[in-house]
PDB file of C-alpha atoms in Angstrom:
ATOM      1  CA  MET A   1      40.482  56.252  32.026  1.00 44.00           C
ATOM      2  CA  THR A   2      37.157  56.157  34.162  1.00 43.00           C
ATOM      3  CA  GLN A   3      37.621  59.902  35.011  1.00 53.00           C
ATOM      4  CA  THR A   4      36.957  60.880  31.476  1.00 74.00           C
ATOM      5  CA  LEU A   5      33.643  58.574  31.170  1.00 76.00           C
ATOM      6  CA  SER A   6      30.259  60.203  31.532  1.00 84.00           C
ATOM      7  CA  ALA A   7      27.802  58.715  33.953  1.00 85.00           C
ATOM      8  CA  GLU A   8      25.931  57.311  31.093  1.00 86.00           C
ATOM      9  CA  GLU A   9      28.888  55.579  29.714  1.00 86.00           C
ATOM     10  CA  LYS A  10      29.714  54.130  32.963  1.00 87.00           C
ATOM     11  CA  LEU A  11      26.359  52.568  33.352  1.00 89.00           C
ATOM     12  CA  ARG A  12      26.490  51.099  29.673  1.00 88.00           C
ATOM     13  CA  LEU A  13      29.839  49.612  30.486  1.00 89.00           C
ATOM     14  CA  LYS A  14      28.589  48.176  33.703  1.00 90.00           C
ATOM     15  CA  LYS A  15      25.674  46.560  32.009  1.00 91.00           C
ATOM     16  CA  GLN A  16      27.881  45.160  29.213  1.00 91.00           C
ATOM     17  CA  TRP A  17      30.361  43.681  31.793  1.00 92.00           C
ATOM     18  CA  THR A  18      27.668  42.385  34.167  1.00 92.00           C
ATOM     19  CA  ASP A  19      25.942  40.512  31.443  1.00 92.00           C
ATOM     20  CA  LEU A  20      29.401  39.202  30.267  1.00 92.00           C
ATOM     21  CA  ALA A  21      30.425  38.053  33.913  1.00 91.00           C
ATOM     22  CA  ILE A  22      27.070  36.363  34.268  1.00 91.00           C
ATOM     23  CA  ARG A  23      27.609  34.583  30.873  1.00 89.00           C
ATOM     24  CA  GLN A  24      31.286  33.646  31.928  1.00 88.00           C
ATOM     25  CA  ALA A  25      30.022  32.016  35.099  1.00 87.00           C
ATOM     26  CA  GLN A  26      27.437  30.184  33.416  1.00 83.00           C
ATOM     27  CA  GLU A  27      30.016  28.722  31.111  1.00 81.00           C
ATOM     28  CA  GLY A  28      32.354  27.947  34.026  1.00 81.00           C
ATOM     29  CA  GLN A  29      35.014  30.511  32.796  1.00 86.00           C
ATOM     30  CA  TRP A  30      36.115  31.633  36.204  1.00 87.00           C
ATOM     31  CA  GLY A  31      39.416  33.108  35.433  1.00 88.00           C
ATOM     32  CA  GLU A  32      37.672  35.414  32.968  1.00 91.00           C
ATOM     33  CA  ALA A  33      34.881  36.218  35.407  1.00 91.00           C
ATOM     34  CA  VAL A  34      37.487  37.548  37.881  1.00 92.00           C
ATOM     35  CA  THR A  35      38.810  40.002  35.375  1.00 92.00           C
ATOM     36  CA  THR A  36      35.351  41.198  34.221  1.00 92.00           C
ATOM     37  CA  ASN A  37      34.133  41.669  37.740  1.00 94.00           C
ATOM     38  CA  LYS A  38      37.325  43.647  38.722  1.00 93.00           C
ATOM     39  CA  ASN A  39      36.588  45.896  35.461  1.00 91.00           C
ATOM     40  CA  ILE A  40      33.048  46.670  37.017  1.00 92.00           C
ATOM     41  CA  LEU A  41      34.657  47.523  40.422  1.00 93.00           C
ATOM     42  CA  ASN A  42      37.187  49.818  39.077  1.00 91.00           C
ATOM     43  CA  ILE A  43      34.280  51.766  37.944  1.00 90.00           C
ATOM     44  CA  PHE A  44      31.693  51.055  40.614  1.00 93.00           C
ATOM     45  CA  PRO A  45      33.939  50.122  43.819  1.00 93.00           C
ATOM     46  CA  GLN A  46      30.957  49.825  46.053  1.00 93.00           C
ATOM     47  CA  ASP A  47      29.090  47.414  43.972  1.00 95.00           C
ATOM     48  CA  PRO A  48      28.036  44.413  46.335  1.00 94.00           C
ATOM     49  CA  GLU A  49      26.757  42.183  43.329  1.00 94.00           C
ATOM     50  CA  ALA A  50      29.984  42.355  41.703  1.00 94.00           C
ATOM     51  CA  TYR A  51      31.801  41.596  44.811  1.00 95.00           C
ATOM     52  CA  ASN A  52      29.629  38.457  45.183  1.00 94.00           C
ATOM     53  CA  ARG A  53      30.238  37.372  41.752  1.00 94.00           C
ATOM     54  CA  LEU A  54      33.948  37.936  42.369  1.00 94.00           C
ATOM     55  CA  GLY A  55      33.649  35.784  45.602  1.00 92.00           C
ATOM     56  CA  LYS A  56      32.145  33.041  43.454  1.00 90.00           C
ATOM     57  CA  ALA A  57      34.608  33.165  40.846  1.00 90.00           C
ATOM     58  CA  TYR A  58      37.470  32.791  43.331  1.00 88.00           C
ATOM     59  CA  SER A  59      35.795  29.998  45.371  1.00 83.00           C
ATOM     60  CA  GLU A  60      35.433  28.072  41.967  1.00 80.00           C
ATOM     61  CA  LEU A  61      39.306  28.567  41.369  1.00 81.00           C
ATOM     62  CA  GLY A  62      40.097  27.304  44.749  1.00 77.00           C
ATOM     63  CA  GLN A  63      41.297  30.697  45.887  1.00 84.00           C
ATOM     64  CA  TYR A  64      39.378  30.904  49.163  1.00 85.00           C
ATOM     65  CA  SER A  65      41.362  33.806  50.774  1.00 88.00           C
ATOM     66  CA  GLU A  66      40.454  36.038  47.837  1.00 91.00           C
ATOM     67  CA  ALA A  67      36.881  34.700  47.847  1.00 91.00           C
ATOM     68  CA  ARG A  68      36.752  35.784  51.661  1.00 91.00           C
ATOM     69  CA  GLN A  69      37.915  39.140  50.926  1.00 94.00           C
ATOM     70  CA  ALA A  70      35.432  39.529  48.257  1.00 95.00           C
ATOM     71  CA  TYR A  71      32.497  38.631  50.399  1.00 95.00           C
ATOM     72  CA  SER A  72      33.800  40.638  53.274  1.00 94.00           C
ATOM     73  CA  GLN A  73      33.569  43.734  50.833  1.00 95.00           C
ATOM     74  CA  THR A  74      29.992  42.823  49.972  1.00 95.00           C
ATOM     75  CA  LEU A  75      29.263  43.135  53.631  1.00 95.00           C
ATOM     76  CA  LYS A  76      31.030  46.430  53.911  1.00 94.00           C
ATOM     77  CA  TYR A  77      28.682  47.890  51.512  1.00 94.00           C
ATOM     78  CA  SER A  78      25.498  45.754  52.024  1.00 93.00           C
ATOM     79  CA  PRO A  79      25.660  44.485  55.591  1.00 94.00           C
ATOM     80  CA  ALA A  80      22.491  42.438  55.322  1.00 93.00           C
ATOM     81  CA  ASN A  81      23.535  40.846  52.160  1.00 93.00           C
ATOM     82  CA  THR A  82      22.526  36.961  52.858  1.00 90.00           C
ATOM     83  CA  ILE A  83      24.445  35.535  50.077  1.00 90.00           C
ATOM     84  CA  ALA A  84      27.734  37.057  51.314  1.00 91.00           C
ATOM     85  CA  LYS A  85      27.019  35.902  54.751  1.00 91.00           C
ATOM     86  CA  LYS A  86      26.177  32.436  53.854  1.00 87.00           C
ATOM     87  CA  ASN A  87      29.314  31.979  51.673  1.00 86.00           C
ATOM     88  CA  LEU A  88      31.630  33.363  54.282  1.00 88.00           C
ATOM     89  CA  ASP A  89      30.236  30.822  56.679  1.00 84.00           C
ATOM     90  CA  ARG A  90      30.778  28.088  54.082  1.00 78.00           C
ATOM     91  CA  LEU A  91      34.291  29.231  53.382  1.00 80.00           C
ATOM     92  CA  GLN A  92      35.622  29.356  57.123  1.00 75.00           C
ATOM     93  CA  THR A  93      37.117  26.105  57.392  1.00 61.00           C
ATOM     94  CA  LEU A  94      38.446  25.813  53.605  1.00 62.00           C
ATOM     95  CA  GLN A  95      42.057  26.161  52.751  1.00 53.00           C
ATOM     96  CA  ASP A  96      43.295  27.552  49.475  1.00 49.00           C
ATOM     97  CA  ALA A  97      43.787  24.976  46.812  1.00 45.00           C
ATOM     98  CA  SER A  98      47.167  24.985  44.749  1.00 41.00           C
ATOM     99  CA  THR A  99      45.200  24.204  41.686  1.00 40.00           C
ATOM    100  CA  PRO A 100      41.639  24.657  40.785  1.00 45.00           C
ATOM    101  CA  GLY A 101      39.148  21.714  41.934  1.00 46.00           C
ATOM    102  CA  PRO A 102      37.519  19.656  39.277  1.00 44.00           C
ATOM    103  CA  VAL A 103      34.054  20.977  40.112  1.00 44.00           C
ATOM    104  CA  GLY A 104      32.759  23.409  37.702  1.00 44.00           C
ATOM    105  CA  VAL A 105      34.673  21.831  34.811  1.00 44.00           C
ATOM    106  CA  ASP A 106      31.836  19.389  33.885  1.00 58.00           C
ATOM    107  CA  ARG A 107      28.925  21.854  33.264  1.00 61.00           C
ATOM    108  CA  ILE A 108      25.603  20.677  32.279  1.00 58.00           C
ATOM    109  CA  ASP A 109      23.757  21.323  29.122  1.00 58.00           C
ATOM    110  CA  PRO A 110      21.516  24.387  29.757  1.00 57.00           C
ATOM    111  CA  ARG A 111      18.586  22.597  28.000  1.00 58.00           C
ATOM    112  CA  LEU A 112      18.499  20.263  31.191  1.00 57.00           C
ATOM    113  CA  PHE A 113      17.023  23.263  33.076  1.00 57.00           C
ATOM    114  CA  ILE A 114      14.003  23.111  30.740  1.00 62.00           C
ATOM    115  CA  GLU A 115      11.130  21.405  32.434  1.00 61.00           C
ATOM    116  CA  GLU A 116       9.261  18.859  30.521  1.00 67.00           C
ATOM    117  CA  THR A 117       6.149  17.010  31.889  1.00 77.00           C
ATOM    118  CA  GLY A 118       7.051  13.365  32.547  1.00 82.00           C
ATOM    119  CA  LYS A 119      10.668  13.856  31.448  1.00 85.00           C
ATOM    120  CA  THR A 120      12.061  15.941  34.294  1.00 87.00           C
ATOM    121  CA  GLY A 121      11.768  16.017  37.982  1.00 88.00           C
ATOM    122  CA  ILE A 122      12.953  18.333  40.611  1.00 88.00           C
ATOM    123  CA  THR A 123      14.036  16.949  44.256  1.00 92.00           C
ATOM    124  CA  GLU A 124      15.948  17.952  47.212  1.00 93.00           C
ATOM    125  CA  LEU A 125      18.796  15.810  48.355  1.00 95.00           C
ATOM    126  CA  ILE A 126      18.947  14.143  51.659  1.00 95.00           C
ATOM    127  CA  ASN A 127      21.815  13.071  53.735  1.00 94.00           C
ATOM    128  CA  LEU A 128      24.094  15.576  52.524  1.00 93.00           C
ATOM    129  CA  GLY A 129      27.801  15.123  52.361  1.00 91.00           C
ATOM    130  CA  PRO A 130      30.352  16.985  54.496  1.00 89.00           C
ATOM    131  CA  ALA A 131      30.929  20.828  54.166  1.00 82.00           C
ATOM    132  CA  PRO A 132      34.195  20.599  52.311  1.00 82.00           C
ATOM    133  CA  VAL A 133      32.402  18.502  49.514  1.00 85.00           C
ATOM    134  CA  LEU A 134      29.621  20.813  49.193  1.00 84.00           C
ATOM    135  CA  SER A 135      31.910  23.865  48.977  1.00 77.00           C
ATOM    136  CA  ARG A 136      33.422  22.340  45.791  1.00 78.00           C
ATOM    137  CA  ILE A 137      30.087  22.276  43.780  1.00 81.00           C
ATOM    138  CA  GLY A 138      28.131  24.905  42.166  1.00 77.00           C
ATOM    139  CA  VAL A 139      24.756  25.813  40.556  1.00 74.00           C
ATOM    140  CA  GLY A 140      24.855  24.331  37.095  1.00 76.00           C
ATOM    141  CA  ASP A 141      27.260  21.589  37.807  1.00 83.00           C
ATOM    142  CA  ARG A 142      26.622  18.231  36.313  1.00 86.00           C
ATOM    143  CA  ILE A 143      26.333  15.249  38.976  1.00 90.00           C
ATOM    144  CA  ASN A 144      26.363  11.689  38.383  1.00 92.00           C
ATOM    145  CA  LEU A 145      23.453   9.488  39.848  1.00 94.00           C
ATOM    146  CA  VAL A 146      25.145   6.301  41.051  1.00 94.00           C
ATOM    147  CA  VAL A 147      22.960   3.133  42.190  1.00 95.00           C
ATOM    148  CA  ASP A 148      24.175   2.000  45.432  1.00 94.00           C
ATOM    149  CA  GLY A 149      21.998  -0.881  46.440  1.00 93.00           C
ATOM    150  CA  HIS A 150      18.581   0.516  47.442  1.00 94.00           C
ATOM    151  CA  ARG A 151      20.108   4.128  47.489  1.00 95.00           C
ATOM    152  CA  LEU A 152      20.721   6.441  44.475  1.00 96.00           C
ATOM    153  CA  LEU A 153      23.730   8.589  45.221  1.00 96.00           C
ATOM    154  CA  ALA A 154      24.429  11.992  43.748  1.00 96.00           C
ATOM    155  CA  ARG A 155      28.200  12.554  43.193  1.00 93.00           C
ATOM    156  CA  ASN A 156      30.312  15.266  41.651  1.00 89.00           C
ATOM    157  CA  ALA A 157      32.830  15.170  39.019  1.00 84.00           C
ATOM    158  CA  ALA A 158      35.340  13.829  41.335  1.00 84.00           C
ATOM    159  CA  GLN A 159      33.095  11.161  42.384  1.00 88.00           C
ATOM    160  CA  GLU A 160      32.445  12.724  46.006  1.00 91.00           C
ATOM    161  CA  THR A 161      29.049  11.939  47.359  1.00 94.00           C
ATOM    162  CA  ILE A 162      26.981  15.048  47.512  1.00 94.00           C
ATOM    163  CA  GLY A 163      23.832  13.434  48.931  1.00 95.00           C
ATOM    164  CA  GLN A 164      21.056  10.997  48.049  1.00 96.00           C
ATOM    165  CA  ILE A 165      17.776  11.088  46.066  1.00 95.00           C
ATOM    166  CA  GLU A 166      14.914  10.520  48.462  1.00 95.00           C
ATOM    167  CA  PRO A 167      13.705   7.000  48.813  1.00 94.00           C
ATOM    168  CA  ARG A 168      10.523   7.160  47.136  1.00 93.00           C
ATOM    169  CA  LEU A 169      12.041   8.700  43.783  1.00 94.00           C
ATOM    170  CA  ALA A 170      15.241   6.748  44.146  1.00 95.00           C
ATOM    171  CA  GLY A 171      13.253   3.389  44.171  1.00 94.00           C
ATOM    172  CA  ARG A 172      11.254   4.197  41.027  1.00 94.00           C
ATOM    173  CA  LEU A 173      14.403   5.755  39.054  1.00 95.00           C
ATOM    174  CA  ILE A 174      16.546   2.670  40.152  1.00 95.00           C
ATOM    175  CA  SER A 175      14.095   0.209  38.664  1.00 94.00           C
ATOM    176  CA  TYR A 176      14.034   2.212  35.411  1.00 95.00           C
ATOM    177  CA  ILE A 177      17.834   2.394  35.178  1.00 94.00           C
ATOM    178  CA  LYS A 178      17.937  -1.453  35.501  1.00 93.00           C
ATOM    179  CA  GLU A 179      15.597  -1.602  32.716  1.00 93.00           C
ATOM    180  CA  GLY A 180      17.945   0.475  30.487  1.00 93.00           C
ATOM    181  CA  ASN A 181      16.811   4.051  31.153  1.00 93.00           C
ATOM    182  CA  ARG A 182      19.684   6.798  31.455  1.00 93.00           C
ATOM    183  CA  TYR A 183      19.182  10.141  33.392  1.00 93.00           C
ATOM    184  CA  ALA A 184      21.168  13.279  33.551  1.00 91.00           C
ATOM    185  CA  ALA A 185      21.101  15.543  36.534  1.00 92.00           C
ATOM    186  CA  GLY A 186      22.351  18.965  37.544  1.00 88.00           C
ATOM    187  CA  ILE A 187      22.537  21.333  40.411  1.00 87.00           C
ATOM    188  CA  LEU A 188      19.601  23.793  40.400  1.00 79.00           C
ATOM    189  CA  THR A 189      19.711  25.504  43.753  1.00 77.00           C
ATOM    190  CA  LEU A 190      22.433  25.432  46.300  1.00 77.00           C
ATOM    191  CA  ASP A 191      22.553  26.614  49.992  1.00 70.00           C
ATOM    192  CA  ILE A 192      24.327  25.762  53.394  1.00 66.00           C
ATOM    193  CA  HIS A 193      21.760  22.988  54.049  1.00 80.00           C
ATOM    194  CA  LEU A 194      20.107  22.604  50.788  1.00 86.00           C
ATOM    195  CA  VAL A 195      21.061  21.007  47.396  1.00 89.00           C
ATOM    196  CA  ARG A 196      18.135  20.880  45.054  1.00 88.00           C
ATOM    197  CA  ILE A 197      18.757  19.299  41.727  1.00 90.00           C
ATOM    198  CA  ILE A 198      16.943  18.549  38.337  1.00 88.00           C
ATOM    199  CA  VAL A 199      17.006  15.161  36.799  1.00 92.00           C
ATOM    200  CA  ARG A 200      16.090  14.489  33.167  1.00 90.00           C
ATOM    201  CA  GLU A 201      15.354  11.279  31.448  1.00 91.00           C
ATOM    202  CA  GLU A 202      17.869  11.283  28.705  1.00 89.00           C
ATOM    203  CA  TYR A 203      17.106   8.007  27.066  1.00 90.00           C
ATOM    204  CA  GLN A 204      14.039   5.589  27.454  1.00 90.00           C
ATOM    205  CA  HIS A 205      14.799   1.972  26.772  1.00 92.00           C
ATOM    206  CA  PRO A 206      12.180   0.460  24.302  1.00 91.00           C
ATOM    207  CA  ASN A 207      11.150  -1.899  27.131  1.00 87.00           C
ATOM    208  CA  MET A 208      10.022   1.077  29.103  1.00 87.00           C
ATOM    209  CA  PHE A 209       7.824   2.671  26.376  1.00 88.00           C
ATOM    210  CA  GLY A 210       4.904   4.405  27.729  1.00 85.00           C
ATOM    211  CA  THR A 211       6.320   4.579  31.211  1.00 89.00           C
ATOM    212  CA  VAL A 212       6.469   8.044  32.776  1.00 89.00           C
ATOM    213  CA  SER A 213       9.771   8.574  34.778  1.00 90.00           C
ATOM    214  CA  PHE A 214       8.268  11.640  36.614  1.00 88.00           C
ATOM    215  CA  PRO A 215       4.450  11.143  37.070  1.00 84.00           C
ATOM    216  CA  ARG A 216       2.588  14.288  38.152  1.00 70.00           C
ATOM    217  CA  ARG A 217      -0.458  14.206  40.570  1.00 50.00           C
ATOM    218  CA  VAL A 218      -3.529  15.491  39.077  1.00 37.00           C
ATOM    219  CA  VAL A 219      -5.077  18.087  41.157  1.00 36.00           C
ATOM    220  CA  ALA A 220      -6.934  20.353  38.578  1.00 37.00           C
ATOM    221  CA  ILE A 221     -10.021  18.159  38.631  1.00 38.00           C
ATOM    222  CA  LEU A 222     -10.253  18.490  42.321  1.00 38.00           C
ATOM    223  CA  SER A 223      -9.948  22.008  41.960  1.00 41.00           C
ATOM    224  CA  VAL A 224     -12.651  22.435  39.596  1.00 41.00           C
ATOM    225  CA  LEU A 225     -14.983  20.262  41.541  1.00 41.00           C
ATOM    226  CA  ILE A 226     -14.392  22.201  44.843  1.00 42.00           C
ATOM    227  CA  SER A 227     -14.872  25.347  43.037  1.00 47.00           C
ATOM    228  CA  ARG A 228     -18.422  24.327  41.858  1.00 46.00           C
ATOM    229  CA  ILE A 229     -19.566  23.120  45.199  1.00 44.00           C
ATOM    230  CA  PRO A 230     -21.807  26.190  45.575  1.00 49.00           C
ATOM    231  CA  PHE A 231     -23.286  25.584  42.220  1.00 47.00           C
ATOM    232  CA  TYR A 232     -24.190  22.107  43.270  1.00 45.00           C
ATOM    233  CA  VAL A 233     -25.700  23.251  46.266  1.00 45.00           C
ATOM    234  CA  MET A 234     -27.782  25.857  44.708  1.00 47.00           C
ATOM    235  CA  THR A 235     -28.899  23.377  42.070  1.00 46.00           C
ATOM    236  CA  VAL A 236     -30.125  20.645  44.632  1.00 45.00           C
ATOM    237  CA  ARG A 237     -32.032  23.546  46.328  1.00 49.00           C
ATOM    238  CA  LYS A 238     -33.739  24.479  43.051  1.00 50.00           C
ATOM    239  CA  MET A 239     -34.659  20.968  42.164  1.00 48.00           C
ATOM    240  CA  MET A 240     -36.409  20.473  45.341  1.00 48.00           C
ATOM    241  CA  ARG A 241     -38.476  23.756  44.848  1.00 54.00           C
ATOM    242  CA  TRP A 242     -39.332  23.267  41.098  1.00 50.00           C
ATOM    243  CA  GLY A 243     -40.520  19.794  41.056  1.00 52.00           C
ATOM    244  CA  PRO A 244     -39.888  16.255  39.427  1.00 51.00           C
ATOM    245  CA  MET A 245     -39.795  17.316  35.818  1.00 50.00           C
ATOM    246  CA  MET A 246     -37.429  20.370  36.358  1.00 49.00           C
ATOM    247  CA  SER A 247     -35.409  18.104  38.711  1.00 47.00           C
ATOM    248  CA  ILE A 248     -34.851  15.525  35.636  1.00 50.00           C
ATOM    249  CA  MET A 249     -33.694  18.476  33.577  1.00 51.00           C
ATOM    250  CA  MET A 250     -31.124  19.634  36.104  1.00 48.00           C
ATOM    251  CA  VAL A 251     -29.908  15.998  36.553  1.00 46.00           C
ATOM    252  CA  VAL A 252     -28.944  16.032  32.856  1.00 47.00           C
ATOM    253  CA  MET A 253     -27.337  19.372  33.003  1.00 47.00           C
ATOM    254  CA  ILE A 254     -25.082  18.382  35.930  1.00 45.00           C
ATOM    255  CA  ARG A 255     -23.936  15.284  34.087  1.00 47.00           C
ATOM    256  CA  LYS A 256     -22.762  17.332  31.077  1.00 46.00           C
ATOM    257  CA  ILE A 257     -20.379  19.395  33.233  1.00 46.00           C
TER     258      ILE A 257
END
């Protein structure tokens, strides 16, 4: 079939299948994603990106041997590919699962990824869980925030602890949760030693009306003031040279800034 396709037709098919494979991954359709990426590789057998996506799909299905083979093929055609290297390191100690794991089933609403001032916050987890637990999660997975004393734990769909929210943010969110607020969270970035999540305020209890879950520091005013330092210096020098009456006029102008 592929021998009868023109180069232009092959590229068009590749784009269509690539878009489909990405959409299937976002929706957690890993079995379908395997088929789609294999279709791409039938036409472009040296495509490292397709091998990476295939490796990811196999990983989510618990088929770690196939995942390792896919990532190894990536390195065959793209030896410096960091995605493949990191995932091969992660997969070294994992055994194939007889059935797909729970992770990837509970996907988050894509709207969670839309940042909204005061309503969303992005943070890196601390005290990460063991490698086998981290290997069973993926970008876009929903995670549960669980209060444990003074700690706020991040857990996957199987209630395995992925890590902890850093203490300062945890303390604030725990107090708000106790007042009745509810929060949703999902994995934004995932690496061997890094899990970054986004947290969104889903519900604000009436008692918390006017309370901001994720306050942002105001630095814009300082930036403006710093940028105007040369102006102020020049103004003072002119005031000293022009005399009392002009000095009064310049003070009025500065106050209006």
